[in-house]
Amino acid sequence: MTIWIILLPHGLVLAATDQIQQPEAITGWEVKWGNANDQGFISEVMGEDEIWEKQSADRGTIRSLDRTKQHAGSLWTRLKLPTLQDESSAIRFENIKGTHIVIYLEARKIYENYHYNYDNNAVFLPLSVENSGDTLYIWSQNEKGWLGIQGAVEIGPYAMLQEKYIHNGLIDVILGATFVFTSLIMVSCTFFLGQFHKGLWISLCVVMGSIGVMVITYSQFLYTFYQVYGDLYSLLFDLSMLLGMPALCYFFEQIIGPGVYGIFTKLRKIQWAYSTVAVLSLFIYVITGGQWDGLYNLFVQHVVGVVLVILLTILLVGTIAKALQRNREAILLASGFGTFSLISVLELLWYYQRNGTYHLFWWKWSMVAFVISLIAILGSRFAEKHNKVLQYSKELELFNNELQRSEKMEIISELAASVAHEVRNPLQVTRGFLQLMTEQEDNKNKGYVRIALEELDRASGIITDFLTFAKPEFDHIVSLNISNEFDHIEGILVPMANLEGGKITTDIPPNLHIRGNSSKFKQAFINIIKNSIEALQGGQGQIDIWAYSQEGKVKVHVRDNGEGMSEEALSRLGEPYFSNKIKGTGLGMMVTFRIVEAMNGQISFTSTKGVGTEAVVSFPEFIE
């Protein structure tokens, strides 16, 4: 057996579902327009000469501003209760339209509810067997809207109707509370953001909080169980909507920009101005106890719906236009906001078409899709910023490494220049004396003297490299034809490549020019190509050299199929005293880097161990 356990302000109710009958629908009742001075007293309709008009459920509500009854503003409804079989019975009205509701069972008042702005009333009344055949009198008053019974009227078992009564609007409260709670959590995180998208974050919090409060305060649940605060609910609904609209405009402006002719910026400013005036009128209305209600009725009661329709329409059109440009954030925003605004605009138009009888329902559920799209957009912004931070961190690390390298090179260059100048003179003197000794010595010591001279020449070459690295002076800066320069380089290095069993091929157009020093240019590429020759393996060595112009740069490629280098060796290429060769000093590549840098060029290497190495050197193109 299934048991329902329901806790209400009325108490705890237990009922077995297999022992209760189904509720019965009441489809007919009688109505009578009230008089201008009616206050909802039962004595106003107890006369025998009262004329009642029959009405059925399919006719819906009755407009209070009927042409023949414009002075009334109130409506009496009476219905006769059927025979009741269960001692624990009840009657449930899905909705009674009116801002002031009074209900009598025969001549005894059993219900009264009043609030100034909300005219949807879910009513639940307990009955007993003794009430069989009694008459219910319902007085509803609404000077600005509709009157009478709207929706279902059911009579039957107390427990079953009680469950329906509780569920009326409860889901709305849960949904709205979720929005409010989420916005509060997000606000608490604002302090950890600094200036990182703080404006977007706060505006999203305001939008979500406003949506949550609007959903809660529009729910029938509060007006059903806590109707004493009905005026407060209406004020909170209006205030939330007035605060949420400018925040929404700001969020859109930040995501999709100012728009054509700055329309979104202008819309945001206009919305701020309107909301400021409307909130001020709301404040005046509250502190004066409703006596000064002219501005409030104008800016909040009558204009706000039109303003909201215009606002949502402009934002929707602008978002779709941006999405058509394939902007990712605009596409996300268009999908979520399009769903929300389309449903909201259609519901508002239908609400006005029905002259206020339609109860807005779907807008709050469409807000779920809208809020999800807002969160997704902000999340993508944070992810994008995070990726940029990672990219900047990598670039900063490379910059620091380059800075450290430059500082090392600067120190080494200054040291090399001072040492080279001091050492070169004694070397030259020593070499001169050794040459004199060769003329006087016998054949016994000439071999040793020759070795000494060769080593002195080697030391002098190293010192020359040091000086070139320290200060690559270009005495003559001229226009260099790349093709002509490589003709000379090829003439020097082809014999060396042949001795190593290798082959050099060149493909350089004749119309490529740069600015630089011819001897230094040759020195740099001789060092690069010489390293490629020394890296060749066996008799199948191949060195390919080609050049071309691209985006204002002349790029020269030197590629070999030699032994290649590891990643560690490649990263250290150009450092002083680092070399893969047994007798290498590393000064050759260090000088090459320095020469290319002095000619405003760039050099890069790619290499794979056992496959080969490729160097790419680029210089600014010179057009005569």
PDB file of N, CA and C in Angstrom, residues 1 5 16 74 91 136 209 244 252 268 334 337 357 373 391 399 409 416 431 461 476 486 557 600-601 619 624:
ATOM      1  N   MET A   1       0.848  -1.191   0.000  1.00  0.00           N
ATOM      2  CA  MET A   1       0.000   0.000   0.000  1.00  0.00           C
ATOM      3  C   MET A   1       0.888   1.246   0.000  1.00  0.00           C
ATOM      4  N   ILE A   5       2.552  11.241   2.677  1.00  0.00           N
ATOM      5  CA  ILE A   5       2.774  12.000   3.904  1.00  0.00           C
ATOM      6  C   ILE A   5       3.028  13.440   3.505  1.00  0.00           C
ATOM      7  N   ALA A  16      -4.360   6.809   2.321  1.00  0.00           N
ATOM      8  CA  ALA A  16      -4.034   5.673   1.471  1.00  0.00           C
ATOM      9  C   ALA A  16      -4.606   5.923   0.088  1.00  0.00           C
ATOM     10  N   SER A  74     -16.025  44.900  -9.405  1.00  0.00           N
ATOM     11  CA  SER A  74     -16.078  43.714  -8.551  1.00  0.00           C
ATOM     12  C   SER A  74     -17.094  42.737  -9.120  1.00  0.00           C
ATOM     13  N   ILE A  91     -12.117  21.718  -1.613  1.00  0.00           N
ATOM     14  CA  ILE A  91     -12.336  22.277  -2.939  1.00  0.00           C
ATOM     15  C   ILE A  91     -11.108  23.123  -3.297  1.00  0.00           C
ATOM     16  N   LEU A 136     -21.230  28.331  -1.932  1.00  0.00           N
ATOM     17  CA  LEU A 136     -20.047  29.174  -1.771  1.00  0.00           C
ATOM     18  C   LEU A 136     -20.284  30.489  -2.494  1.00  0.00           C
ATOM     19  N   GLY A 209      20.907  37.080 -10.300  1.00  0.00           N
ATOM     20  CA  GLY A 209      20.154  37.364  -9.088  1.00  0.00           C
ATOM     21  C   GLY A 209      18.798  37.973  -9.387  1.00  0.00           C
ATOM     22  N   GLY A 244      17.979  44.466 -13.325  1.00  0.00           N
ATOM     23  CA  GLY A 244      18.519  43.457 -14.230  1.00  0.00           C
ATOM     24  C   GLY A 244      18.664  43.936 -15.662  1.00  0.00           C
ATOM     25  N   PHE A 252      25.907  42.558 -22.624  1.00  0.00           N
ATOM     26  CA  PHE A 252      25.883  42.423 -24.081  1.00  0.00           C
ATOM     27  C   PHE A 252      26.898  43.351 -24.735  1.00  0.00           C
ATOM     28  N   ARG A 268      22.433  50.928 -23.639  1.00  0.00           N
ATOM     29  CA  ARG A 268      22.810  50.767 -22.237  1.00  0.00           C
ATOM     30  C   ARG A 268      22.621  52.069 -21.456  1.00  0.00           C
ATOM     31  N   ALA A 334      23.665  34.071 -28.901  1.00  0.00           N
ATOM     32  CA  ALA A 334      22.463  34.058 -29.736  1.00  0.00           C
ATOM     33  C   ALA A 334      21.611  32.825 -29.469  1.00  0.00           C
ATOM     34  N   PHE A 337      20.266  33.434 -25.590  1.00  0.00           N
ATOM     35  CA  PHE A 337      19.427  34.622 -25.478  1.00  0.00           C
ATOM     36  C   PHE A 337      18.303  34.598 -26.508  1.00  0.00           C
ATOM     37  N   THR A 357      -5.024  38.458 -19.151  1.00  0.00           N
ATOM     38  CA  THR A 357      -5.578  37.226 -18.576  1.00  0.00           C
ATOM     39  C   THR A 357      -4.591  36.071 -18.636  1.00  0.00           C
ATOM     40  N   SER A 373      24.069  29.939 -21.286  1.00  0.00           N
ATOM     41  CA  SER A 373      24.895  30.552 -22.342  1.00  0.00           C
ATOM     42  C   SER A 373      25.776  31.670 -21.770  1.00  0.00           C
ATOM     43  N   GLN A 391      50.732  31.377 -22.545  1.00  0.00           N
ATOM     44  CA  GLN A 391      51.541  31.793 -23.689  1.00  0.00           C
ATOM     45  C   GLN A 391      52.526  32.881 -23.299  1.00  0.00           C
ATOM     46  N   PHE A 399      62.205  35.065 -23.434  1.00  0.00           N
ATOM     47  CA  PHE A 399      62.811  36.392 -23.375  1.00  0.00           C
ATOM     48  C   PHE A 399      63.897  36.455 -22.305  1.00  0.00           C
ATOM     49  N   MET A 409      76.829  37.286 -23.694  1.00  0.00           N
ATOM     50  CA  MET A 409      77.562  37.625 -24.904  1.00  0.00           C
ATOM     51  C   MET A 409      78.224  39.000 -24.790  1.00  0.00           C
ATOM     52  N   ALA A 416      86.626  39.586 -24.618  1.00  0.00           N
ATOM     53  CA  ALA A 416      87.366  39.113 -25.796  1.00  0.00           C
ATOM     54  C   ALA A 416      88.087  40.260 -26.479  1.00  0.00           C
ATOM     55  N   ARG A 431     106.115  35.797 -33.510  1.00  0.00           N
ATOM     56  CA  ARG A 431     106.143  35.230 -34.859  1.00  0.00           C
ATOM     57  C   ARG A 431     107.299  35.805 -35.676  1.00  0.00           C
ATOM     58  N   GLY A 461      94.190  33.327 -35.648  1.00  0.00           N
ATOM     59  CA  GLY A 461      92.859  33.151 -36.225  1.00  0.00           C
ATOM     60  C   GLY A 461      91.777  33.167 -35.149  1.00  0.00           C
ATOM     61  N   HIS A 476      82.669  48.547 -45.044  1.00  0.00           N
ATOM     62  CA  HIS A 476      81.988  48.915 -46.284  1.00  0.00           C
ATOM     63  C   HIS A 476      80.627  48.222 -46.338  1.00  0.00           C
ATOM     64  N   PHE A 486      77.361  33.899 -53.384  1.00  0.00           N
ATOM     65  CA  PHE A 486      77.451  32.442 -53.254  1.00  0.00           C
ATOM     66  C   PHE A 486      78.289  31.821 -54.374  1.00  0.00           C
ATOM     67  N   HIS A 557      68.406  29.037 -47.280  1.00  0.00           N
ATOM     68  CA  HIS A 557      68.366  27.732 -46.610  1.00  0.00           C
ATOM     69  C   HIS A 557      69.635  26.962 -46.938  1.00  0.00           C
ATOM     70  N   ASN A 600      71.164  42.781 -39.070  1.00  0.00           N
ATOM     71  CA  ASN A 600      69.705  42.817 -38.849  1.00  0.00           C
ATOM     72  C   ASN A 600      69.007  41.562 -39.373  1.00  0.00           C
ATOM     73  N   GLY A 601      69.725  40.465 -39.317  1.00  0.00           N
ATOM     74  CA  GLY A 601      69.156  39.215 -39.787  1.00  0.00           C
ATOM     75  C   GLY A 601      68.778  38.301 -38.640  1.00  0.00           C
ATOM     76  N   PHE A 619      67.384  37.934 -44.055  1.00  0.00           N
ATOM     77  CA  PHE A 619      67.839  39.321 -43.980  1.00  0.00           C
ATOM     78  C   PHE A 619      66.756  40.217 -44.572  1.00  0.00           C
ATOM     79  N   GLU A 624      66.726  48.129 -54.911  1.00  0.00           N
ATOM     80  CA  GLU A 624      67.424  49.312 -55.431  1.00  0.00           C
ATOM     81  C   GLU A 624      66.466  50.154 -56.271  1.00  0.00           C
TER      82      GLU A 624
END
